[in-house]
Short mmCIF file of C-alpha atoms and ligand atoms in Angstrom, two decimals:
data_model
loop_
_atom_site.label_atom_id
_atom_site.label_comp_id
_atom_site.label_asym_id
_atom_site.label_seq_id
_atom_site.Cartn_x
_atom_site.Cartn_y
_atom_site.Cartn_z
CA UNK A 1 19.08 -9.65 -15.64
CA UNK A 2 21.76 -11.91 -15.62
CA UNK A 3 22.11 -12.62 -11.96
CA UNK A 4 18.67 -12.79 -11.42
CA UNK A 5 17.69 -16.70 -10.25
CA UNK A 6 14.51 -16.79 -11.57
CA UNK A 7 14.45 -20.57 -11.43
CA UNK A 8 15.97 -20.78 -8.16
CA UNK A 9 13.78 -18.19 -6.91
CA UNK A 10 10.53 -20.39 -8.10
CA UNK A 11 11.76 -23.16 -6.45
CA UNK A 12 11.68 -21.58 -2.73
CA UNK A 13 7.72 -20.99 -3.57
CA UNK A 14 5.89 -24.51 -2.72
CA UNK A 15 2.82 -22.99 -4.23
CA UNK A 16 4.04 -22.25 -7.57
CA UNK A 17 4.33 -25.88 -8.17
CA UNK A 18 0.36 -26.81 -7.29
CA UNK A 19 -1.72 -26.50 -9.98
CA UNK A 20 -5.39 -25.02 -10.32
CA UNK A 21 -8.68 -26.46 -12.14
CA UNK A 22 -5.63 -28.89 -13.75
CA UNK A 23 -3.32 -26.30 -15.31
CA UNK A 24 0.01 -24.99 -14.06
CA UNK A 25 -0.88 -21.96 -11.48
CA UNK A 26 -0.28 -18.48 -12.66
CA UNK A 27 -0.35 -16.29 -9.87
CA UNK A 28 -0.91 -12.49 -11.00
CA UNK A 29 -3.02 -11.58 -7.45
CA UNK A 30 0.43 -10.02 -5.50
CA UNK A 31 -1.08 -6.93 -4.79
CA UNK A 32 -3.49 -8.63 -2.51
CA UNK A 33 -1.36 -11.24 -1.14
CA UNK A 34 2.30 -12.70 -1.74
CA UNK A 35 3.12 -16.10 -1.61
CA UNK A 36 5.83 -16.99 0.84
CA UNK A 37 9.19 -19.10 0.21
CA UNK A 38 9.87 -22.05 2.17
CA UNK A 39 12.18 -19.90 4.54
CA UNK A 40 8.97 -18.39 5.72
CA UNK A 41 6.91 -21.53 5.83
CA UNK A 42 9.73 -23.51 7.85
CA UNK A 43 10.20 -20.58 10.12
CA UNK A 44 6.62 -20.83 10.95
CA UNK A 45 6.70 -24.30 11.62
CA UNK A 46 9.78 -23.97 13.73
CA UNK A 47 8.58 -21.58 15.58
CA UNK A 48 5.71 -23.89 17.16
CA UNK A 49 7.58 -26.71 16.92
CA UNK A 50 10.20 -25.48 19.02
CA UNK A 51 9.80 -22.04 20.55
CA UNK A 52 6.04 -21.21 21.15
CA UNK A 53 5.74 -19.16 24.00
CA UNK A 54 4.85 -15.68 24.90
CA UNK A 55 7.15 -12.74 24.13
CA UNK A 56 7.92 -9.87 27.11
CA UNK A 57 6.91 -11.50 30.03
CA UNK A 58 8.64 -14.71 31.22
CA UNK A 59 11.81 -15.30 32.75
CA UNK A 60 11.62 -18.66 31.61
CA UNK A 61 14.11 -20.13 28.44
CA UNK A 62 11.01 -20.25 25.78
CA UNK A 63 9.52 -16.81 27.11
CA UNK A 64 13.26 -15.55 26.31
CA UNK A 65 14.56 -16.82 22.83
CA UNK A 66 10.81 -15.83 21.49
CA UNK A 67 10.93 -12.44 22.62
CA UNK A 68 14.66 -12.37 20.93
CA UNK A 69 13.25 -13.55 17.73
CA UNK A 70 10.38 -11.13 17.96
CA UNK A 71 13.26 -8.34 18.64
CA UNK A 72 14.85 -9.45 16.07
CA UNK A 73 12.28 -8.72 13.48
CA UNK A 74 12.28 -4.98 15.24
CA UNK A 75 16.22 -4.85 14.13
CA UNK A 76 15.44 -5.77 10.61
CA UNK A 77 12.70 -3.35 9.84
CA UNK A 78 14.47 -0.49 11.30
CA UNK A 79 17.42 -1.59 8.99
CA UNK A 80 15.20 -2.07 6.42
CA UNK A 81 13.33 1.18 6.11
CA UNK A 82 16.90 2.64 7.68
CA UNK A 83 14.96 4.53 10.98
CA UNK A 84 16.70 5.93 13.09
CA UNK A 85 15.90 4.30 16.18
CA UNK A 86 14.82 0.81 17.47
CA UNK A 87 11.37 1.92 19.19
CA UNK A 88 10.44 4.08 16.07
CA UNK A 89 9.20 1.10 14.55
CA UNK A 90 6.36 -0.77 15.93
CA UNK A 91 4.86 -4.00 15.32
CA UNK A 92 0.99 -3.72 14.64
CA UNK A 93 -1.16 -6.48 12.90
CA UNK A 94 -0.85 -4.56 9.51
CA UNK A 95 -1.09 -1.41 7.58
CA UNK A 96 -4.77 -1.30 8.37
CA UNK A 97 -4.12 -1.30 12.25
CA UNK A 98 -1.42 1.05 11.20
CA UNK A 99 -3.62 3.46 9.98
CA UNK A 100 -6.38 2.84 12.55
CA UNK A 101 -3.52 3.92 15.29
CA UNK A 102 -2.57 6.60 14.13
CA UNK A 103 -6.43 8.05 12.95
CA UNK A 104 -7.23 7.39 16.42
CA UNK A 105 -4.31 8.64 18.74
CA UNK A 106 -3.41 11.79 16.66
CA UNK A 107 -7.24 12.26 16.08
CA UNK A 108 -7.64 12.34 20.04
CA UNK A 109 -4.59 14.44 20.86
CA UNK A 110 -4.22 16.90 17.82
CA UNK A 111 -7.86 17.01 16.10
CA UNK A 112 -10.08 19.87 16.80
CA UNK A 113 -13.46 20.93 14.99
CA UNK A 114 -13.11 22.54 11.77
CA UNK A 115 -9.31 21.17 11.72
CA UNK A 116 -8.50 19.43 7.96
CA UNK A 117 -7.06 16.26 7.08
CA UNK A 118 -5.97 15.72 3.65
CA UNK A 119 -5.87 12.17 1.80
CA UNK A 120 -5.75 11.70 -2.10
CA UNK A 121 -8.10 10.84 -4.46
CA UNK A 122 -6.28 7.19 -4.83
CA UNK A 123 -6.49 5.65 -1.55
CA UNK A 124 -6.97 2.19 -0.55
CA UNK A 125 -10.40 2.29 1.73
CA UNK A 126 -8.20 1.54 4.69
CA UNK A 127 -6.57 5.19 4.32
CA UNK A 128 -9.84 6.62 3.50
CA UNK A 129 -12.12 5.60 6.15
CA UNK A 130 -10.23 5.83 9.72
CA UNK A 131 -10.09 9.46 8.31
CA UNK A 132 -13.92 9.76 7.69
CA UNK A 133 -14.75 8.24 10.86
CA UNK A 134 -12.21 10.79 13.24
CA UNK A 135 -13.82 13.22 11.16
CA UNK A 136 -17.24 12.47 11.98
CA UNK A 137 -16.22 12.09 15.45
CA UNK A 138 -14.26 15.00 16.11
CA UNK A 139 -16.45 17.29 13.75
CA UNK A 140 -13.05 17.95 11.27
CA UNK A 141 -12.94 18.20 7.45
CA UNK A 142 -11.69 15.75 5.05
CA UNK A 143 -9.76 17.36 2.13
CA UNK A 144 -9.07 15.43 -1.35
CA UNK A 145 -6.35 15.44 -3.34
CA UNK A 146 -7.64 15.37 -7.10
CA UNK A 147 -6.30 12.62 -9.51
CA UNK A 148 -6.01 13.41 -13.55
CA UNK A 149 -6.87 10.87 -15.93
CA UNK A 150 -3.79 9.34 -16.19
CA UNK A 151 -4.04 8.44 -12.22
CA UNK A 152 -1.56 10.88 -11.33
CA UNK A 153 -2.24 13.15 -8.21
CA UNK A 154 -2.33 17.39 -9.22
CA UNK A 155 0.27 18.61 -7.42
CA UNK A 156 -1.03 22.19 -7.43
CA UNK A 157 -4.02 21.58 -6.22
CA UNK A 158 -2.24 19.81 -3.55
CA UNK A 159 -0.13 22.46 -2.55
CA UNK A 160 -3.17 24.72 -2.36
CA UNK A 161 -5.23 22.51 -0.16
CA UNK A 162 -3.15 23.47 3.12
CA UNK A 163 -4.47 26.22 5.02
CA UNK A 164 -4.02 27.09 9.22
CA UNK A 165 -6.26 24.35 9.84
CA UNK A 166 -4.48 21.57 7.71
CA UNK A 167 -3.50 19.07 10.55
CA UNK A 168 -2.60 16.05 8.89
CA UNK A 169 -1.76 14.45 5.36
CA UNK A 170 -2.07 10.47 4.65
CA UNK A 171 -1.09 9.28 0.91
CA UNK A 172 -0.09 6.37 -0.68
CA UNK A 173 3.34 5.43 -1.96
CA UNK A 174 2.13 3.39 -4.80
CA UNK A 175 -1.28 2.48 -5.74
CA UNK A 176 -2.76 -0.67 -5.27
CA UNK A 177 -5.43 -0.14 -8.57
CA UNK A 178 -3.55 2.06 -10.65
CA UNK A 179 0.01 0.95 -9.81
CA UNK A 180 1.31 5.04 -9.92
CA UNK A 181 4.32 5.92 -7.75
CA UNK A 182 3.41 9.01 -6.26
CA UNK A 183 6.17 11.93 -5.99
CA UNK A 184 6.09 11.03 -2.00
CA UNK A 185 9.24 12.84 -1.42
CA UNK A 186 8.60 16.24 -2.96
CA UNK A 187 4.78 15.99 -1.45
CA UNK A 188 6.32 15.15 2.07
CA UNK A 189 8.01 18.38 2.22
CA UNK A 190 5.25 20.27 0.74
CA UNK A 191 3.09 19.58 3.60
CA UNK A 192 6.08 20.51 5.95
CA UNK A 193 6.49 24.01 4.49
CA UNK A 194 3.32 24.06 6.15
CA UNK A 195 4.37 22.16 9.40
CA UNK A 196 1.88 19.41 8.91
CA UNK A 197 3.48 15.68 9.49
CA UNK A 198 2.93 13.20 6.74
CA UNK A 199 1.42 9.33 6.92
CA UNK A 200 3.07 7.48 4.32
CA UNK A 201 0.98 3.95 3.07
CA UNK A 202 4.02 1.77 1.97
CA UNK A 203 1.78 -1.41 1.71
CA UNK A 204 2.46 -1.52 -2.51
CA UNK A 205 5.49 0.00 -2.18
CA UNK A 206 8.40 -1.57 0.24
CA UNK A 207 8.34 -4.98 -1.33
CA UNK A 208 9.08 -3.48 -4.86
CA UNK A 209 10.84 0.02 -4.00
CA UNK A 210 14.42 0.66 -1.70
CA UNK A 211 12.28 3.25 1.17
CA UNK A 212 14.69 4.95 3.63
CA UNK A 213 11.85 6.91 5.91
CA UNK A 214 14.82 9.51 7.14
CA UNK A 215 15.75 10.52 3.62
CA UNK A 216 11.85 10.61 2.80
CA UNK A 217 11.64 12.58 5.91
CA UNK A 218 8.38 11.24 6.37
CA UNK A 219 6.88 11.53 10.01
CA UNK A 220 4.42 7.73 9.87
CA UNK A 221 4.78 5.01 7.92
CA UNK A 222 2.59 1.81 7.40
CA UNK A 223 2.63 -1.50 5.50
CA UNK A 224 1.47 -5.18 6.11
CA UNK A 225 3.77 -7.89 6.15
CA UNK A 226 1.42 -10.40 4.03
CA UNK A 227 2.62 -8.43 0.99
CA UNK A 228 5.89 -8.96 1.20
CA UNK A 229 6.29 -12.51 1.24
CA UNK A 230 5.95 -12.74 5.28
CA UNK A 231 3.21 -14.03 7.30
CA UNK A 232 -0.65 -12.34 7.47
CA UNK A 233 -1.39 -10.81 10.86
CA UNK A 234 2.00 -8.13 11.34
CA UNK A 235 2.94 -5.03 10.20
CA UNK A 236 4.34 -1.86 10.55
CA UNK A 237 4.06 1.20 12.12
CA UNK A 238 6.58 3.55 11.73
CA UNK A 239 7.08 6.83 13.72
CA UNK A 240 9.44 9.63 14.35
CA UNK A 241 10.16 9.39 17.64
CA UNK A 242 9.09 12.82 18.76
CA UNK A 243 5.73 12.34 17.02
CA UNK A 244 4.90 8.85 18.80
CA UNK A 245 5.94 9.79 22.63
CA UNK A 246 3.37 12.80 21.67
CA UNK A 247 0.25 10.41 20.84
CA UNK A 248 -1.52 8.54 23.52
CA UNK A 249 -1.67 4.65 23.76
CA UNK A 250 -4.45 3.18 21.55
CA UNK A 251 -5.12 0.20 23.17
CA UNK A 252 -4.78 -0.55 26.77
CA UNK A 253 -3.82 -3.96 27.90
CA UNK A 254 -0.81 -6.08 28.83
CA UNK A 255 2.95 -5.05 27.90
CA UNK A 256 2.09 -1.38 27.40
CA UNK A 257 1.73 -0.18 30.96
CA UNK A 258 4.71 0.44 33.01
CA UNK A 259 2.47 0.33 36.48
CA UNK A 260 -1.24 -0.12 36.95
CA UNK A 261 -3.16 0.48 40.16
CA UNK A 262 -7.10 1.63 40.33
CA UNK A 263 -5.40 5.03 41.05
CA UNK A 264 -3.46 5.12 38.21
CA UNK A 265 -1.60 3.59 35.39
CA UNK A 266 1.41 4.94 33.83
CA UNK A 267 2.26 4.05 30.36
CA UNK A 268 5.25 1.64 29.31
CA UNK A 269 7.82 3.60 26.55
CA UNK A 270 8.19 2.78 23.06
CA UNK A 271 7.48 0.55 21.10
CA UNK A 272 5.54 -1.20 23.98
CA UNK A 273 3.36 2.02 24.64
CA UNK A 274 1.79 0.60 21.37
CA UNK A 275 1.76 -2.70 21.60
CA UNK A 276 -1.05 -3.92 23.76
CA UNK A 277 -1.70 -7.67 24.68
CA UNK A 278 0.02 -10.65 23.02
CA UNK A 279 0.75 -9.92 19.42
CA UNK A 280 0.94 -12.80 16.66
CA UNK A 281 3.89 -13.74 17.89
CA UNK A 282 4.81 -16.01 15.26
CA UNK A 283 3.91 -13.66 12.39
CA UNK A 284 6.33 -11.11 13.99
CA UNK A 285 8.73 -13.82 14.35
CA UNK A 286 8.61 -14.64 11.22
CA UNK A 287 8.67 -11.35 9.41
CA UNK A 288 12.16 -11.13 9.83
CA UNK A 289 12.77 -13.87 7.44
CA UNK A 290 10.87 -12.88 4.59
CA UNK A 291 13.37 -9.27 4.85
CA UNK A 292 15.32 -11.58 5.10
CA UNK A 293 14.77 -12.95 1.82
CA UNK A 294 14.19 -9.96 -0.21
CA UNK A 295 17.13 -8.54 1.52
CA UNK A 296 19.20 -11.71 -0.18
CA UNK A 297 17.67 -10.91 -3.32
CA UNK A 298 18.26 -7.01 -3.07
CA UNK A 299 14.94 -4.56 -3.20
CA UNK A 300 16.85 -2.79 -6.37
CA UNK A 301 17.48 -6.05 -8.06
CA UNK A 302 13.81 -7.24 -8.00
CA UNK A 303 12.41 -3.51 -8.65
CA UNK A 304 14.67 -4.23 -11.73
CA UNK A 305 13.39 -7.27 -12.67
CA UNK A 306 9.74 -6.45 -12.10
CA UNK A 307 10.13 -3.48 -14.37
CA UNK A 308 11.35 -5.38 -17.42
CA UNK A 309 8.41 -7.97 -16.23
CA UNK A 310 6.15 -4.86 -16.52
CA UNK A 311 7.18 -3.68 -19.44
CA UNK A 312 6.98 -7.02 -21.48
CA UNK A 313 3.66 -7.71 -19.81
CA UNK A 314 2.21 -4.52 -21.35
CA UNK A 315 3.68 -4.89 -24.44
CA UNK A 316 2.08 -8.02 -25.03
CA UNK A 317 -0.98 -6.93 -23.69
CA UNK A 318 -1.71 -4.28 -26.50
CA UNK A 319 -2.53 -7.44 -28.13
CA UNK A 320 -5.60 -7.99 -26.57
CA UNK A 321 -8.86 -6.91 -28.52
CA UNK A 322 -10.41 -3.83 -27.12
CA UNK A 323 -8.16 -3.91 -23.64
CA UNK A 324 -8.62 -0.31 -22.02
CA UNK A 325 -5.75 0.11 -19.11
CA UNK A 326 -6.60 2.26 -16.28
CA UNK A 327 -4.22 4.13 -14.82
CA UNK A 328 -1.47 5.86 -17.37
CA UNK A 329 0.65 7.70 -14.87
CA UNK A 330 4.48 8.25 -16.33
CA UNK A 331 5.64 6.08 -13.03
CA UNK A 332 4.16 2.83 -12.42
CA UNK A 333 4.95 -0.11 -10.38
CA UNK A 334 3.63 -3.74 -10.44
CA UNK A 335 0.42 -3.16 -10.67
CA UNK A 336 -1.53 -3.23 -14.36
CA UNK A 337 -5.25 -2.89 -14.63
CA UNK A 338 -7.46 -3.03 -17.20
CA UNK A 339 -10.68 -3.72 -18.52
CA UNK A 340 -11.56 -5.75 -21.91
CA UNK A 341 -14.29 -3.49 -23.21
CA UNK A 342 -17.90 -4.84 -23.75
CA UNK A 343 -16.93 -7.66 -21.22
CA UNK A 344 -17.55 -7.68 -17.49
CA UNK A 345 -14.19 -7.84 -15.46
CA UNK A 346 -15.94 -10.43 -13.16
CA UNK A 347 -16.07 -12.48 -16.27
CA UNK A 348 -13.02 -12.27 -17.63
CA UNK A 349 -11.80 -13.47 -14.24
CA UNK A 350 -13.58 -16.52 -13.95
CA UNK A 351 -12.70 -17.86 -17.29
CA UNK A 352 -8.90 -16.95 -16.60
CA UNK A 353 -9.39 -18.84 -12.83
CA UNK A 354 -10.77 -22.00 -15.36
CA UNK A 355 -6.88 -21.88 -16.66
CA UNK A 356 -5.18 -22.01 -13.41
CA UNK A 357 -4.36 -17.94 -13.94
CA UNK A 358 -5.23 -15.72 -10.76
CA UNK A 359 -5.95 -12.15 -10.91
CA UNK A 360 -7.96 -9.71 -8.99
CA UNK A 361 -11.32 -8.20 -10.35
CA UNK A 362 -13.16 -5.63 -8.74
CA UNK A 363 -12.84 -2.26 -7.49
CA UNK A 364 -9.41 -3.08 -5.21
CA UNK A 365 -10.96 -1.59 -1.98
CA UNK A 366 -10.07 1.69 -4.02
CA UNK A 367 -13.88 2.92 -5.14
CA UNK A 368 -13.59 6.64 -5.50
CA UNK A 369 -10.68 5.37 -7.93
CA UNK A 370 -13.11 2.98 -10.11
CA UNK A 371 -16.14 5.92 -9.56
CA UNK A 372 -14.05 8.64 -11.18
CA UNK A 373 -13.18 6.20 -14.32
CA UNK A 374 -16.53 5.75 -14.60
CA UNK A 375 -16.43 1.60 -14.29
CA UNK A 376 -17.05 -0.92 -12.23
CA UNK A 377 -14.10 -2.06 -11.46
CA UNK A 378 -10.83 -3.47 -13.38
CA UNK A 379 -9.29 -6.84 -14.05
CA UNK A 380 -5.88 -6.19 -11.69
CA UNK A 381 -2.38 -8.50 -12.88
CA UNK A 382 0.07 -7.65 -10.09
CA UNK A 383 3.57 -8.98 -10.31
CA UNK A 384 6.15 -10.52 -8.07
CA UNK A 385 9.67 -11.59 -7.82
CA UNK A 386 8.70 -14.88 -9.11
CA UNK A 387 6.85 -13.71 -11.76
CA UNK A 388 7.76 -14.98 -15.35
CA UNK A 389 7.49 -13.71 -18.91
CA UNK A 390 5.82 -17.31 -19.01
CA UNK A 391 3.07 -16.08 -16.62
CA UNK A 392 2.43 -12.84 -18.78
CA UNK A 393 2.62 -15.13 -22.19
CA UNK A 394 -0.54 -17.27 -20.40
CA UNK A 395 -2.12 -14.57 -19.08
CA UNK A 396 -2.46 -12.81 -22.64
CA UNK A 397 -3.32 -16.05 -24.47
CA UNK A 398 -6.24 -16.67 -21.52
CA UNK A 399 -7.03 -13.02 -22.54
CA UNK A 400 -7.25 -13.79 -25.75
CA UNK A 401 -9.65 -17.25 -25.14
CA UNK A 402 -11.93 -14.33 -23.11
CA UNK A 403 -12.09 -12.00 -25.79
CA UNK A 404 -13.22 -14.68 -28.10
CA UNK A 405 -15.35 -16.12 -26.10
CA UNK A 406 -17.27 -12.93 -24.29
CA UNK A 407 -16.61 -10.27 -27.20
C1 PLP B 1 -3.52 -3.88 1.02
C2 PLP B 1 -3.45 -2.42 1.19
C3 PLP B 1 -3.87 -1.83 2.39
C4 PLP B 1 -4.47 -2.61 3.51
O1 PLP B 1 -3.59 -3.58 3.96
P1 PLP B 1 -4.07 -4.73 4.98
O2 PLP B 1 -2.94 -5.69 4.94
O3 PLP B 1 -5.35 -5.28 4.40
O4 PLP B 1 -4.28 -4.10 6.29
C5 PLP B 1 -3.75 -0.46 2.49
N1 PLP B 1 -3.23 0.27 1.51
C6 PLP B 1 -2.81 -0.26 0.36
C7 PLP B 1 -2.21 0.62 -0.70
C8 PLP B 1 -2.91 -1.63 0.16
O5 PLP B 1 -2.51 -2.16 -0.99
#
């Protein structure tokens, strides 16, 4: 990609330039953090150096150009995942609140005994267990999507899980231990043929993938801003509009009351309704510039480059001695895992951290996915924008130094 800055890019990460255990650092752990560019970092330290102040409540200057900035961020999601409306998107304190919300206020209004909520056999534990525990509560019935041994989700039996009870469906865009795009659009309006709204977790997918929620159609969306080069402590909750006024609040506290008295309180309107007591402001301030930056870069042009990253990366991965990838689905993003067979991932990992190279190892807060392998876990590489074939080259030779030394 001949437009593509990689070295530019590198040079708005400070932490690509540290090194680890005295080698260069090679940082393959994406899916369970990014790092942030300098626009992010100064933003931060701007915004304490010269803003701090709460958002929503004071008249004063501070109070005012912070709650801007925090608007702001509200004006670049919605642009960013194109929503319709302003107060369809709300700030929460990432996909894991996200999910929480939602479990809990459409579990309260909408969830009877015996109803069914259907997930997929490939969720991240945050999209499994909100689910489990509404079910407990509310006596309801958790339904699975089955995954093939490819890790791709069987569509027919999806289509045949609805029934008059099905009340609610909660998938993942892409996987965060198998790396498979799902089909999200086709399975979105398979569950409304049945009338049942769809939660859509985004966390692995908006940082690589161009999402528009009203072409998806999808009725909730969710992802964390930590993984897409912003701040830890925001996210995103997206809502259709219709859907959201419907729900009750989920917390109660400051900003999302319109009146309180011992009588009665009446509820502010969206976003606020769910957005109770002082947020991290500066995370949500800051949010807007890492858009910001992939927004310079272009979603498409880095979903391009990642690809061609991916593609190499596997390539030269066949190399390895005995490597055994998990997860074969026909569409993949980002995310390659594997196992070096006869060697313990946990291994491999620490002999890799010894060369500066970080990767995840472990089950990716994804069990059922490692249980129906029939493993422990996997050794995870997850790419970035600032990713390099270099990376990949050291990551296969520190692969290699494993092999030789555990095999
Ligand atoms: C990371 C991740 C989550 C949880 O995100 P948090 O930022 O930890 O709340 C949920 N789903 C997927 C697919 C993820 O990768």
């Amino acid at each position: 990609m001949s437009n593509y800055d990689i070295t530019r890019i590198r040079s708005d990460f400070p932490i690509l330039k540290r090194e680890v255990n005295g080698k260069p650092l090679v940082y393959l752990d994406n899916g369970a953090t990014t790092q942030k560019p300098k626009q992010v970092i100064d933003a931060i330290d701007h915004y304490y150096a010269d803003m701090n102040s709460n958002v929503h409540r004071g008249v004063h200057y501070l109070s005012q150009i912070s709650t801007d900035a925090f608007e702001v961020t509200r004006q670049k999601v919605k642009d960013f995942i194109h929503a319709a409306q302003l107060h369809e998107v709300i700030i929460t304190s990432g996909t894991t609140h996200g999910i929480n919300l939602i479990a809990t206020c459409f579990g309260q209004a909408f969830i009877h005994e015996g109803d069914e909520i259907i997930i997929s056999a490939m969720e991240h534990h945050s999209n499994i267990v909100p689910w489990q525990m509404l079910c407990d509560f509310k006596g309801a019935v958790l339904r699975v999507i089955p995954m093939d041994e490819h890790g791709e989700l069987d569509q027919a039996a999806y289509a045949n899980l609805f029934n008059e009870r099905t009340k609610l469906v909660s998938f993942t865009y892409v996987s965060n231990a198998l790396g498979t795009i799902n089909p999200v659009k086709q399975m979105i309006a398979t569950a409304h043929q049945h009338n049942v709204p769809v939660v859509l977790d985004a966390a692995q997918a908006v940082q690589h993938i161009k999402i528009d929620v009203q072409d998806l159609d999808v009725d909730f969306m969710v992802f964390s801003g930590h993984k897409m080069y912003g701040p830890t402590g925001v996210g995103v909750l997206y809502g259709k509009e219709a859907l959201l006024n419907a729900l009750p609040p989920y917390q109660g506290g400051g900003d999302m009351i319109k009146e309180v008295t011992f009588a009665k309180t009446t509820y502010n309107e969206l976003p606020f309704k769910f957005e109770a007591g002082t947020p991290n402001i500066e995370a949500g301030i800051c949010l807007a510039f890492a858009i910001d930056y992939i927004n310079e870069i272009g979603v498409e042009n880095i979903k391009a480059y990642e690809d061609e990253l991916f593609d190499y990366a596997h390539s030269r991965l066949r190399e390895i001695p005995n490597i055994r990838f998990i997860g074969t689905a026909e569409k993949r993003s980002s995310v390659i895992s594997f196992l070096i067979e006869g060697t313990h991932p946990y291994d491999v990992g620490v002999i890799l951290d010894k060369l500066g190279i970080a990767v995840r190892t472990g089950h990716h807060c994804a069990q059922p996915v490692m249980d129906q392998f029939g493993i422990p876990g996997t050794i995870r590489a997850s790419l970035a924008l600032y990713n390099t074939k270099e990376d990949i080259d050291a990551l296969v030779s520190g692969l290699q130094r494993a092999a030789n030394m555990l095999l």
